[in-house]
Amino acid sequence: MLRFVLRRLLLMVPVLFGLSVLLFAWVRALPGDPARALLGERATPEGIESITRLYGFDKPLLEQYWIYLQQLVTFDFGSSVRDGRPVTDTFLEQFPATMELTAAAMLFAIVLGIPLGYISARRRGGAVDSAVIGGSLLGVVIPVFFLALLLKLVFAIELGWFPTTGRQDARVDATHITNFYVLDGLLTREWDSSWDAIVHLVLPGIALGTIPLAIIVRITRASVAEVIHEDYVRTADAKGLAPQTIRNRHVLRNAMLPVLTTIGLLLGLLLSGAVLTETVFAFSGIGSYLFDAISQRDYPVLQGYILFIALIYSLINLLVDIGYGVIDPRVRVS
Amino acid sequence: MRLPTTRACCVLTVGALALGLTACADSERSDEPSSGQASGGTFVFAGAEEPVTLDPFYASDGESFRVARQMFEGLVGTKPGTADPAPLLATDWTTNEDSTSTTFTLQEGVKFHDGTDFNAEAVCANFERWYNTPPGIAQSEALTYYWQSLFGGFAEGENTDSLYESCETNGEFEVTINLTRPFVGFVPALSLPAFAMQSPTALDKYAVPAGKNPTQGPYATKYPTGTGPFKLDTWEQGTEVRLARNDDYWGEPALVDEAVVVAIADPTARADALRSGDVDGFDLVGPADVDPLAEEGFTIVDRAAFNILYLGMNQNTEPLDDPLVREAIAHAIDKEEVVSASLPEGTVPATQFMPDLVNGYSPDVETYDYDPQLAEEMLAEAGQSDLTLEFNYPTEISRPYMPSPGDTFNVIRSQLEAVGITVKPTADQWEDYLGKIQGTDKHGIHLLGWTGDYNDPDNFVGVFFGRESSEWGYDNPKLFDALAEGRTLTSLEEQDAYYQGVNEQIMEFLPGVPLASPVPSLAFSEEVTGYVSSPVQDEVWSTVSVG
Amino acid sequence: MSATLPPGSVTPSPAGPETGQTGQPGESLLRGAFRRLRRSPLAVAGAVIVLVFVAVAVFAPALAPYEPAGTESAGDVTPSSVPGPSDDHPLGLDSYGSDMLTQLLFGARQSLIVGVVSTLLGLSVGALLGGLAGGLGGKVDTFLMRVVDVLLSIPSLLLAVSIAAVLGQSQTSVMIAIGVAQVPIFARLLRGSMLAQSRSDYVLAASALGLRRRRIIMGHVLPNSLGPTIVQATLNLATAIIEVAALSFLGLGDSDPAVAEWGRMLVAAQERFATDARLAIFPGVAIAVTALGFTLFGEALREALDPRQRR
């Protein structure tokens, strides 16, 4: 197991390195330049020239790449061209926001998805089954930004149950330590603050979570349906075990394996998919910052952020594979 | 609107307090600011983007300035609702005959937030600080745009040709600024937040070493120190700016206890935030939201238009270099319809490349009235009955002078097609668009505009037409010279008469078609009172109260 | 972000090469599949939607009362109101002044074109990569799959934005962007299929008999992979329709704002939701129903083709 983990970690290094080269090239292949993006309508040829020189974007590519490599090795990812803030600082600041949003979405998807998938599998082919499948798919086929609009309209504006924007009520000055707002409230014992953060996560979490919900429902359904017909379940039934026991001890436990893998994969996808949700709900996370950086050709942010995201995604993949090995002994043997 | 939780009791208490306090303040709400009780409470405002820095000298974006206006004041402010200079930290000023020197009499009894006295010495400290900006990143146009565009160079560095000569104190409350050459726009320009007075003590204490980016230094992010009615509480970058009332303010203290500025990029999301009570007010209302919000009981406050939206024509692309074709296009456009179909209510079509509030606006320019038949005839005369034009416009952007580029494009396109022109649409994302329009000559007709910074005609037509550019693609030395000379004038009256002539000249040349000066608006919940809008966004929230 | 399940996830599988569909190609499977499809109400609903959609897309010029993206009435639109249903325009105008009904009908055509082209693109490139990985195995396999993983980790929206930046705002760049995002999915699918089948008995038998590798692949492995590939393509079409809308939200897509395209219409309508909800509802429902139809049909197809079904 340890060797497996180490090998995978080592494998990540060349992959990430290759990615960094790709990013460097890609970012400079984009037409337009950060200097003009920075100055906007007020750009003058002199202004653009001076900024380009200042940031070294006029140096020969190889020289720029050499500087880039040196910075990489010292984990210096530079500062944003737009606001001058160090890339690592902003990433660490915004990461908790995206993480909280992703967690909220996954929670919604799992808490609702697994029971629904189970019920659906038990009543295979019936009206309930069709309703669950159709319903969960609805969340998928309605584009996220439109769904967000509808959610906001109904639950925030008409009913007034939830806020529409941001991570926290601006009228409350909460102390932030880790930038995981829910956690911060708990740490500083400002319970209201935690609750406020949770309330702000509901609508964005639902909007982002409808797609994982659909996936989890269908995977659970398929997996449970598969397991229910296995011999050992029939044996348990023949032995006279109570339905709940069969369900909990045999069916669910064995059916969860593919569900868990999927959850791991989804986490990675969600991380990247949060851009739209963050924009619509004005949630200051990685996704919206990164999207702005593309339009503004903010090279350092682009290079740094995408690399970080790829790293996190690879780590999640690794964890999922390890988890798989831990749960399913058959895998370890192969 | 709040969840029924333990928070409810907190909200109720605050609400009760606010209500109680407003009861006192209410009766005294009249034309003159009263010595009534502050209403208390928090005013939450949503802008469109995060501020870049809180040191206004190094800022050029509207959001940084929005916050700066609350904390900083300059020698000169603006008369409410206009772009004309009014006394602020300077109570009076006199300019010498050739506009090369101005003497200011200063307000007495003013202190910076850190207790430092505001006096003539402080004024000179500020000017000298600006003039002596160290070479390197601080001198890049991204950081010191306004100093460079108005004053030119610095003491040391690549460009040492500067408008600024020296600053002399004469006692504690009189100061004279000397310029190297005449500049009529000097006093109005001082109303810009970039030239606000900052505490010399704080600037020294938190000085940023030369070569480092000052926009992110401790002064700019934690300790910006001005004289204004609000001071900085905290700036959580990426999330919010919290301002607290300055209880030692030299003028009428602010009515609210706290002001919080957040950023919401999407206009519809801003409107939704107002509807759900997340914010008390916001700027840049989308044109489609103005009527619905008003109907729902929210207050819409308009800003007098200080901008211009135009259809630019690239004379590097044939046949736009033919004046007949340009005229034909002008006649094909029904400006009233463009306004009614894509711009906010109250917007007036434009006749020239500046709004009427600006000095030098001419009532006698050549107007090209809507006449599609004439347009068709002119095109035929020019041999262009089968004209195909590339029409560039930006996506994913909403500017105060161009709130819905797609809609404006669509209307104009249909008008051009009605006179037989085939339109080839080319859309680009905003930054790419600017790069294409202003950096290359590969574009046809396009939509763009400008919001003025202060009352100076050069700030409009000088910027557009003062020199050869890829945007307009022409070489007209007569016009270039006329605009260069305009900058050397020595009195406002002279400037007015002169630029009227310039505007007439421009409209004869017709490098583009000025369309309109759209009226930007803000929206507030009905509990908010006292917000005074300004065409140049000189909006200080000290008169605002909530509830 | 894809709405489809990672291949091999319907049936649980251990980590490593994903098991594709095993089973003999033959009539009995297809007939059995048809039988199961007809019995499932969701499958029937999906099929009906798909057929209607394709019919509308193909016959749009005949069905529509006006020319698409006609902007003669652009001036009738104001920021706060859009003319509603009238005698001339049964569904009213859209936010750019074109006839809503015409736009909806031609929008179906756009969605079909974008969906088909992008899916074909993703399919061909993905199949190539996956086939190579599965067929050659070893280091090539590991390398290619890591590349695929990395491709997956880059937000597809970023990919789309940068492709549009390089190629310019057009329908083509949108199609390429969506196609590229689909490559990893097809790559994984084909690879899994190839790996699984390379261990199956009939392939071993064939190679023992001395059949050339190429013949085995072309004659046996590929046809077996056809089923799941069709399923995936159907599902991806659904995703493509939604992703076009997402890209329009981010400001990409055709340069003509009035072009008949559901995603575009939906995005333009969002600003006016408070005054004219109708503008958003029509294209929104169109997108949702069509995507739903393809998804239901695709899922049903997948389950029908799965020989491990027990009913």
XYZ file of C-alpha atoms in Angstrom, chain A residues 30-33 35-48 50-51 53-55 79-86 93-94 148-149 152-153 156-157 159-176 179 181 191-193 195-196 199-200 279-285 291-292 294-297, chain B residues 1-3 5-7 10 42 44 49-52 60-61 136-143 145-146 158 213 215-216 233-234 236-240 242 258 260 262-266 268-280 296 396 399 401 429-432 434-436 438-440 448-453 463 467:
158
model
C -3.842 33.742 -25.840
C -4.217 36.837 -27.940
C -4.261 40.153 -26.135
C -2.057 41.098 -23.262
C -1.064 45.378 -19.962
C -3.979 46.397 -22.113
C -6.394 44.520 -19.921
C -5.024 46.401 -16.933
C -5.406 49.845 -18.459
C -8.762 49.251 -20.123
C -10.188 52.169 -22.069
C -7.453 54.419 -20.742
C -4.719 52.501 -22.504
C -2.183 54.502 -24.399
C 0.642 52.941 -26.417
C 3.189 54.322 -23.953
C 1.293 52.973 -21.000
C 1.102 49.513 -22.485
C 5.826 50.594 -19.883
C 3.743 47.946 -18.158
C 8.491 46.170 -19.749
C 7.819 46.351 -16.049
C 6.512 42.801 -15.864
C 1.474 38.284 -8.110
C -1.681 39.078 -9.981
C -1.190 41.704 -12.646
C -4.581 43.161 -11.934
C -4.518 43.672 -8.187
C -0.908 43.037 -7.274
C -1.710 40.361 -4.710
C 0.461 37.246 -4.484
C -7.920 32.795 0.746
C -10.483 31.742 -1.818
C -29.984 29.642 -9.777
C -32.256 32.419 -11.004
C -33.319 32.890 -5.991
C -36.679 34.069 -7.219
C -34.916 34.266 -1.591
C -37.113 36.965 -3.026
C -40.362 33.574 0.282
C -37.450 35.458 1.788
C -36.030 32.362 3.449
C -32.511 32.758 2.134
C -30.153 35.504 0.983
C -29.165 35.791 -2.656
C -25.534 36.777 -2.594
C -22.267 36.404 -0.822
C -21.023 34.143 1.910
C -22.159 36.167 4.846
C -24.434 38.986 5.868
C -22.505 42.207 5.321
C -24.127 43.823 8.322
C -22.418 41.365 10.629
C -18.714 41.823 11.230
C -17.575 38.275 11.852
C -14.042 37.244 12.739
C -12.415 34.999 10.206
C -11.735 31.514 6.050
C -16.812 30.693 7.524
C -22.662 30.784 16.607
C -24.771 33.300 14.701
C -21.930 33.728 12.288
C -25.456 29.798 11.088
C -25.371 32.811 8.789
C -27.768 29.893 5.394
C -25.749 31.522 2.637
C -20.589 34.149 -10.455
C -24.339 34.024 -10.067
C -24.268 34.041 -6.272
C -21.350 36.470 -5.965
C -19.473 33.841 -3.985
C -15.867 34.932 -3.857
C -14.156 31.670 -4.652
C -12.590 33.212 -14.860
C -11.873 36.925 -14.479
C -8.726 34.637 -18.213
C -10.520 37.672 -19.605
C -7.838 39.886 -18.139
C -4.977 37.735 -19.326
C -36.494 38.263 5.662
C -34.289 36.904 8.361
C -34.519 33.337 9.505
C -33.437 31.931 14.868
C -31.528 33.312 17.766
C -30.423 35.974 15.317
C -30.377 40.465 17.787
C -25.149 50.019 8.734
C -24.550 48.147 2.793
C -16.013 44.992 -8.764
C -13.546 44.761 -5.949
C -11.521 47.899 -5.299
C -7.921 47.507 -6.339
C -7.837 54.573 -11.502
C -10.856 52.302 -11.185
C 9.883 51.691 -11.141
C 6.514 50.117 -10.723
C 5.032 53.168 -9.011
C 5.605 55.229 -12.136
C 3.811 52.831 -14.425
C 0.631 54.132 -15.963
C -1.341 51.404 -14.344
C -0.620 52.932 -10.965
C -2.556 57.184 -14.419
C -4.118 60.436 -13.291
C 11.871 58.300 -17.582
C 4.038 47.701 -5.536
C -1.101 49.358 -4.092
C -0.706 46.384 -1.790
C -12.331 49.685 9.764
C -11.167 46.626 7.820
C -11.165 41.932 3.680
C -9.799 41.770 0.188
C -12.069 39.877 -2.129
C -15.039 40.199 0.181
C -15.881 43.554 1.675
C -15.931 48.070 6.207
C -20.968 51.892 9.494
C -19.952 48.250 4.045
C -19.352 44.601 -1.378
C -18.844 43.617 -4.988
C -21.436 41.814 -7.098
C -20.417 41.506 -10.721
C -23.687 40.519 -12.353
C -29.205 41.014 -12.186
C -27.567 39.542 -9.093
C -27.158 43.081 -7.726
C -30.847 43.741 -8.232
C -31.703 40.439 -6.577
C -29.475 41.302 -3.642
C -31.457 44.495 -3.161
C -34.750 42.650 -3.426
C -33.780 40.104 -0.825
C -32.414 42.708 1.542
C -28.781 41.619 1.317
C -27.810 45.168 0.380
C -29.348 48.590 0.919
C -41.604 47.163 -6.623
C -19.697 40.173 -21.289
C -20.255 50.060 -18.920
C -22.055 54.595 -21.047
C -14.878 39.706 -24.974
C -14.177 43.101 -23.497
C -10.383 43.042 -23.096
C -9.920 41.419 -26.488
C -10.326 46.909 -26.600
C -7.152 45.337 -27.841
C -8.642 44.904 -31.283
C -7.483 50.383 -29.980
C -4.472 48.292 -30.780
C -5.040 47.068 -34.328
C -17.395 52.510 -27.531
C -17.602 55.424 -25.174
C -16.124 57.213 -22.253
C -17.049 58.489 -18.823
C -15.534 61.853 -17.993
C -13.377 62.315 -14.926
C -8.557 61.857 -25.449
C -3.507 62.087 -31.961
